[in-house]
Amino acid sequence: MTDPTPTASSPLLAVRGLSKAFLGVQALDGVDFTVRHGEIHALLGENGAGKSTLIKTLTGVYQRDAGTVTLEGRTIAPRGVEEAQRLHIGTVYQEVNLLPNLSVAENLFLGRQPMRFGMRFGLVDRGAMRRRARAVLIPYGLTLDVTAPLGRFSVATQQIVAIARAVDMSAKVLILDEPTASLDAQEVAVLFKVMRTLRSRGIGIVFVTHFLDQVYALCDRITVLRNGRLVGERRTAELPRLDLVAMMLGRELEAAAHRIAPPVDDAEEDARPPLVRFRGYGKARSVEPFDLAIRPGEVVGLAGLLGSGRTETARLVFGMDRADRGEAAVDGQAVRLRGPRDAIRLGFGFCPEDRKKEGIVGALSVRENIILALQARQGWLRPIPRRRQEEIADRFIRLLDIRTPHAEQPIQLLSGGNQQKALLARWLATEPRLLILDEPTRGIDVGAHAEIIRLIERLCADGMALLVVSSELEEIVAYSRRVVVLRDRRHVAELRGGEVAVDRIVAAIASESVPVEPRP
Amino acid sequence: MIHRFLPLLVTSAVLVVGFLLCAAQFPAFASLRVVGNLLTDNAFLGITAVGMTFVILSGGIDLSVGAVIGFTTVLLAVLIEQGGWHPVSAFAAALAVAGGFGAAMGAVIHVFQMPPFIVTLAGMFVARGLGFVLSTDSIPINHPLYAELGDLALRFDGGGKLTLPALLMLGVVAAAVVCAHWTRFGANLYALGGNRQSAELMGVPVGRTTVAVYALSGLLAGLAGIVFSLYTGAGYSLAATGVELDTITAVVIGGTQLTGGYGYVIGTFIGLLIQGLIQTYITFDGSLSSWWTKIAIGVLLFVFILLQKGLLAVWTGRGGTPAEA
């Protein structure tokens, strides 16, 4: 719809034959990438496709080995973020890189504050800074106290401030690296509006995301990378979803990912003794009391909106938060969960949502990360022999197809999906009876996504019980035998067997005429 | 808005209430003379604490300031008494050496990515040691200019006076407030203390700012050394032992967070006055051991840190509902 003369108009940003290698690994191999004036261009690819490397080369974090980058016909080679910004390339990252302790106005104008009494030795004109900050934010629909610390506002607001800063610093190319990953639906809508406005002003936007819906809702063109090479550039309108996924994966996505769990005889199932049973279990200001039973070989999904109490339920079950009412039983025996140590001893495992903060230990090797939970359960006084550690690590690297050069690689150097798999391996190594997965597919690409879903199915076929939290309803429906639906920190429905379907979950969330959106 | 200034308000309230209590017990307390002496006695501390505030705001710490003060007094005494230098040239030399020393520590911290705690701890030993190399004895400074400068003061009715050290401190505090809030350097300090990596990505010259803030802290410690030598009329390598901790205390009581990024210079000034107030009270009382100063300050520091932590928890623990514009 934009870009009326696709071939005649000279591109805004043209990357040709870009190559970059790290220690012999070819991260980018002769990649072409073109951004035109006034377009939103999706940059897609699996983990390790080279998206991050391409972006970091454009923004001056890395220096290219070969190839050319031209901006409006001029060859550029930024040596740092600051220089890239001067060359009109602005970047906004998923984790907002602004300063929460400074005011909104200071964040917008840091390093380029309006001055009085001379530029060099003058004083910052704070009044002018406030006025200009308000003016800058108006087109984004933000009217807020620009003197308040940025950290007081939601991530979405902070992200828009980051965009406003980048654009106000005369960005012609704006790179948005997974900006929607931590936003809720309403916030995403606001961000999209901003992006469309910027597009109409002629800015070229590079949009990196894992959400295919968002690509189709917003983007004019799509460039797909795979294993450091260009797969192709297409107009969104001319690229069906199935073809896009095939481009990203280099193969057809297996239908297994969207198969409904096989129907089971509910009466017979319910007669089986549960592995764990919670009665009236809850915690004030966290989750209302709930009943929950999980049987061996069963996947129970926890569905609900962000903040509905899904993660809180998972944390209670694992003992990370202590319940203040209700009782828990494992194999019919009453137990007390006073902390994760109790839970681990009972054979529970937990893969947290925020793997960077609560999961991986970045500087330790893949092997050390994998054996961590097993070692913790054995007690640190009985170290697992090195040979055994290596066997375990190598087995799971093979089993889960964790892409790492070797087991001794520091885990922080792996891509997100592979870190997630290593984290799974950590718990699988303890052979848990109940494994809790909080957002197992968050922030990982389509291919790894499908693999993790297949893995979940294989695990419960082996008799393990699974409790899975996910915001992806299709995903939950695909593998869960039962789905517990939460709303406003309360378990509101339990769907089983044939009832497990996306529309039923949505209906349960929306029932009782409670508005779906938590905020007006 | 109230959140941001709350620690500062609490500190100010403690000062006012403390002063009123003292004045109620000792009517002579509420006089310009007492206030003037309080400022004079704590001038060198105040000047040092300003530098410390900047360093802590930027997310660092400077343990070397006490040793730099001691070294400066010895250097001045040796230059003036043994080298025959004019005090003014000696002052200039001392400021240059102290500033350069700070800059060197800042450079080491930035270039080698070393923890400021370790680097300035090493700097503390080096400066203290250098002072001993110059002289192990206390050297009196008898230059006539010292007597003149010592007499220099703004006098008020009723015996109150603002001496040169007190005026210097007030000037430094005023300049520092302007520097913190109305210059790019000030904004960069807060940015650095907020998040070093983000600051770098936003184009803050991290290296230059780090070197500058430690140079400034060294320079102010040098100035404090000059003031201290004026105050005592001597140079001694053991002078101002433990001052780094007194200044850190003033900074923390003043509401600045030790982790950097949040705080105000004026808070440090108030924190300093609170310490001075306790000291003056104990002098007035006469029966209490001077160690009660340390105990009172210790308790106060503890209470303030708890208070800050509480405020921070209230402020950031917004639960599951993110604050919207």
Tab-separated table of N, CA and C in Angstrom, chain A residues 1 39-45 51 176 178-180 188 192 195-196 199 205-224 232 234-245 247-248 446:
chain	number	residue	atom	x	y	z
A	1	MET	N	0.828	-1.197	0.000
A	1	MET	CA	0.000	0.000	0.000
A	1	MET	C	0.867	1.253	0.000
A	39	GLU	N	8.392	2.438	4.903
A	39	GLU	CA	7.881	1.071	4.938
A	39	GLU	C	8.236	0.446	6.290
A	40	ILE	N	7.404	-0.541	6.660
A	40	ILE	CA	7.735	-1.346	7.828
A	40	ILE	C	8.181	-2.701	7.295
A	41	HIS	N	9.400	-3.031	7.624
A	41	HIS	CA	10.030	-4.194	7.014
A	41	HIS	C	10.339	-5.217	8.105
A	42	ALA	N	9.690	-6.366	8.020
A	42	ALA	CA	9.925	-7.397	9.028
A	42	ALA	C	11.217	-8.135	8.708
A	43	LEU	N	12.035	-8.322	9.737
A	43	LEU	CA	13.255	-9.107	9.588
A	43	LEU	C	13.050	-10.368	10.413
A	44	LEU	N	12.926	-11.500	9.722
A	44	LEU	CA	12.534	-12.727	10.407
A	44	LEU	C	13.565	-13.818	10.216
A	45	GLY	N	13.541	-14.756	11.133
A	45	GLY	CA	14.420	-15.916	11.012
A	45	GLY	C	14.433	-16.677	12.314
A	51	LYS	N	19.822	-12.450	12.514
A	51	LYS	CA	19.111	-11.171	12.682
A	51	LYS	C	19.888	-10.228	13.595
A	176	LEU	N	13.528	-1.719	15.380
A	176	LEU	CA	12.815	-2.132	16.590
A	176	LEU	C	13.060	-3.615	16.796
A	178	GLU	N	12.360	-6.725	18.614
A	178	GLU	CA	11.356	-7.372	19.474
A	178	GLU	C	10.712	-6.411	20.470
A	179	PRO	N	10.156	-5.315	19.980
A	179	PRO	CA	9.611	-4.328	20.918
A	179	PRO	C	8.340	-4.810	21.611
A	180	THR	N	7.672	-5.800	21.031
A	180	THR	CA	6.367	-6.198	21.568
A	180	THR	C	6.451	-7.377	22.522
A	188	VAL	N	0.386	-3.201	22.623
A	188	VAL	CA	0.857	-3.487	21.271
A	188	VAL	C	0.100	-2.610	20.278
A	192	PHE	N	1.696	-0.063	17.604
A	192	PHE	CA	1.464	-0.190	16.161
A	192	PHE	C	0.999	1.132	15.564
A	195	MET	N	3.918	3.210	15.074
A	195	MET	CA	4.739	2.753	13.952
A	195	MET	C	4.123	3.162	12.618
A	196	ARG	N	2.781	3.090	12.546
A	196	ARG	CA	2.128	3.490	11.295
A	196	ARG	C	2.307	4.975	11.039
A	199	ARG	N	5.718	5.552	9.762
A	199	ARG	CA	5.822	5.104	8.377
A	199	ARG	C	5.298	6.178	7.428
A	205	ILE	N	11.202	1.485	8.822
A	205	ILE	CA	11.249	0.777	10.102
A	205	ILE	C	11.624	-0.682	9.882
A	206	VAL	N	12.630	-1.129	10.584
A	206	VAL	CA	12.982	-2.546	10.573
A	206	VAL	C	12.382	-3.150	11.836
A	207	PHE	N	11.545	-4.171	11.662
A	207	PHE	CA	10.776	-4.713	12.776
A	207	PHE	C	11.163	-6.173	12.972
A	208	VAL	N	11.774	-6.475	14.095
A	208	VAL	CA	12.138	-7.859	14.404
A	208	VAL	C	11.122	-8.377	15.412
A	209	THR	N	10.518	-9.527	15.130
A	209	THR	CA	9.507	-10.066	16.041
A	209	THR	C	9.400	-11.570	15.856
A	210	HIS	N	8.801	-12.215	16.850
A	210	HIS	CA	8.500	-13.638	16.713
A	210	HIS	C	7.022	-13.870	16.453
A	211	PHE	N	6.244	-12.783	16.488
A	211	PHE	CA	4.795	-12.939	16.347
A	211	PHE	C	4.384	-12.763	14.892
A	212	LEU	N	3.984	-13.852	14.261
A	212	LEU	CA	3.640	-13.771	12.845
A	212	LEU	C	2.387	-12.924	12.620
A	213	ASP	N	1.439	-12.964	13.566
A	213	ASP	CA	0.238	-12.130	13.448
A	213	ASP	C	0.617	-10.674	13.279
A	214	GLN	N	1.603	-10.253	14.072
A	214	GLN	CA	2.007	-8.855	14.040
A	214	GLN	C	2.651	-8.515	12.704
A	215	VAL	N	3.387	-9.465	12.158
A	215	VAL	CA	4.008	-9.239	10.851
A	215	VAL	C	2.925	-8.960	9.818
A	216	TYR	N	1.882	-9.788	9.833
A	216	TYR	CA	0.836	-9.627	8.826
A	216	TYR	C	-0.056	-8.427	9.099
A	217	ALA	N	-0.132	-8.017	10.344
A	217	ALA	CA	-0.973	-6.871	10.666
A	217	ALA	C	-0.323	-5.563	10.227
A	218	LEU	N	0.984	-5.563	10.105
A	218	LEU	CA	1.689	-4.296	10.083
A	218	LEU	C	2.676	-4.122	8.943
A	219	CYS	N	3.314	-5.203	8.523
A	219	CYS	CA	4.518	-5.036	7.704
A	219	CYS	C	4.207	-5.012	6.218
A	220	ASP	N	4.991	-4.206	5.474
A	220	ASP	CA	4.853	-4.122	4.036
A	220	ASP	C	5.675	-5.194	3.348
A	221	ARG	N	6.847	-5.432	3.908
A	221	ARG	CA	7.742	-6.416	3.319
A	221	ARG	C	8.338	-7.295	4.389
A	222	ILE	N	8.836	-8.436	3.926
A	222	ILE	CA	9.441	-9.395	4.851
A	222	ILE	C	10.765	-9.849	4.259
A	223	THR	N	11.805	-9.807	5.075
A	223	THR	CA	13.065	-10.428	4.682
A	223	THR	C	13.319	-11.562	5.646
A	224	VAL	N	13.642	-12.724	5.085
A	224	VAL	CA	13.872	-13.903	5.915
A	224	VAL	C	15.332	-14.319	5.819
A	232	GLY	N	15.172	-14.803	1.341
A	232	GLY	CA	14.453	-14.052	0.332
A	232	GLY	C	13.766	-12.835	0.909
A	234	ARG	N	10.159	-10.641	0.361
A	234	ARG	CA	8.850	-10.698	-0.303
A	234	ARG	C	7.985	-9.547	0.194
A	235	ARG	N	6.969	-9.218	-0.631
A	235	ARG	CA	5.939	-8.307	-0.127
A	235	ARG	C	4.991	-9.153	0.705
A	236	THR	N	4.578	-8.607	1.823
A	236	THR	CA	3.754	-9.379	2.750
A	236	THR	C	2.489	-9.890	2.070
A	237	ALA	N	1.889	-9.028	1.265
A	237	ALA	CA	0.625	-9.376	0.624
A	237	ALA	C	0.766	-10.582	-0.297
A	238	GLU	N	1.995	-10.808	-0.781
A	238	GLU	CA	2.181	-11.892	-1.742
A	238	GLU	C	2.758	-13.149	-1.114
A	239	LEU	N	2.819	-13.152	0.233
A	239	LEU	CA	3.454	-14.297	0.887
A	239	LEU	C	2.506	-14.941	1.891
A	240	PRO	N	1.888	-16.081	1.507
A	240	PRO	CA	1.011	-16.770	2.468
A	240	PRO	C	1.816	-17.242	3.683
A	241	ARG	N	1.122	-17.347	4.806
A	241	ARG	CA	1.777	-17.725	6.053
A	241	ARG	C	2.549	-19.028	5.953
A	242	LEU	N	1.930	-19.993	5.312
A	242	LEU	CA	2.570	-21.300	5.246
A	242	LEU	C	3.905	-21.197	4.522
A	243	ASP	N	3.916	-20.378	3.453
A	243	ASP	CA	5.161	-20.195	2.697
A	243	ASP	C	6.202	-19.490	3.542
A	244	LEU	N	5.734	-18.513	4.347
A	244	LEU	CA	6.671	-17.773	5.207
A	244	LEU	C	7.332	-18.730	6.198
A	245	VAL	N	6.487	-19.548	6.842
A	245	VAL	CA	7.036	-20.484	7.825
A	245	VAL	C	8.004	-21.443	7.145
A	247	MET	N	9.791	-20.784	4.564
A	247	MET	CA	11.031	-20.041	4.312
A	247	MET	C	11.895	-19.983	5.565
A	248	MET	N	11.229	-19.757	6.697
A	248	MET	CA	11.986	-19.603	7.936
A	248	MET	C	12.623	-20.915	8.373
A	446	VAL	N	9.897	-20.058	15.703
A	446	VAL	CA	8.888	-21.041	15.308
A	446	VAL	C	9.403	-22.481	15.321
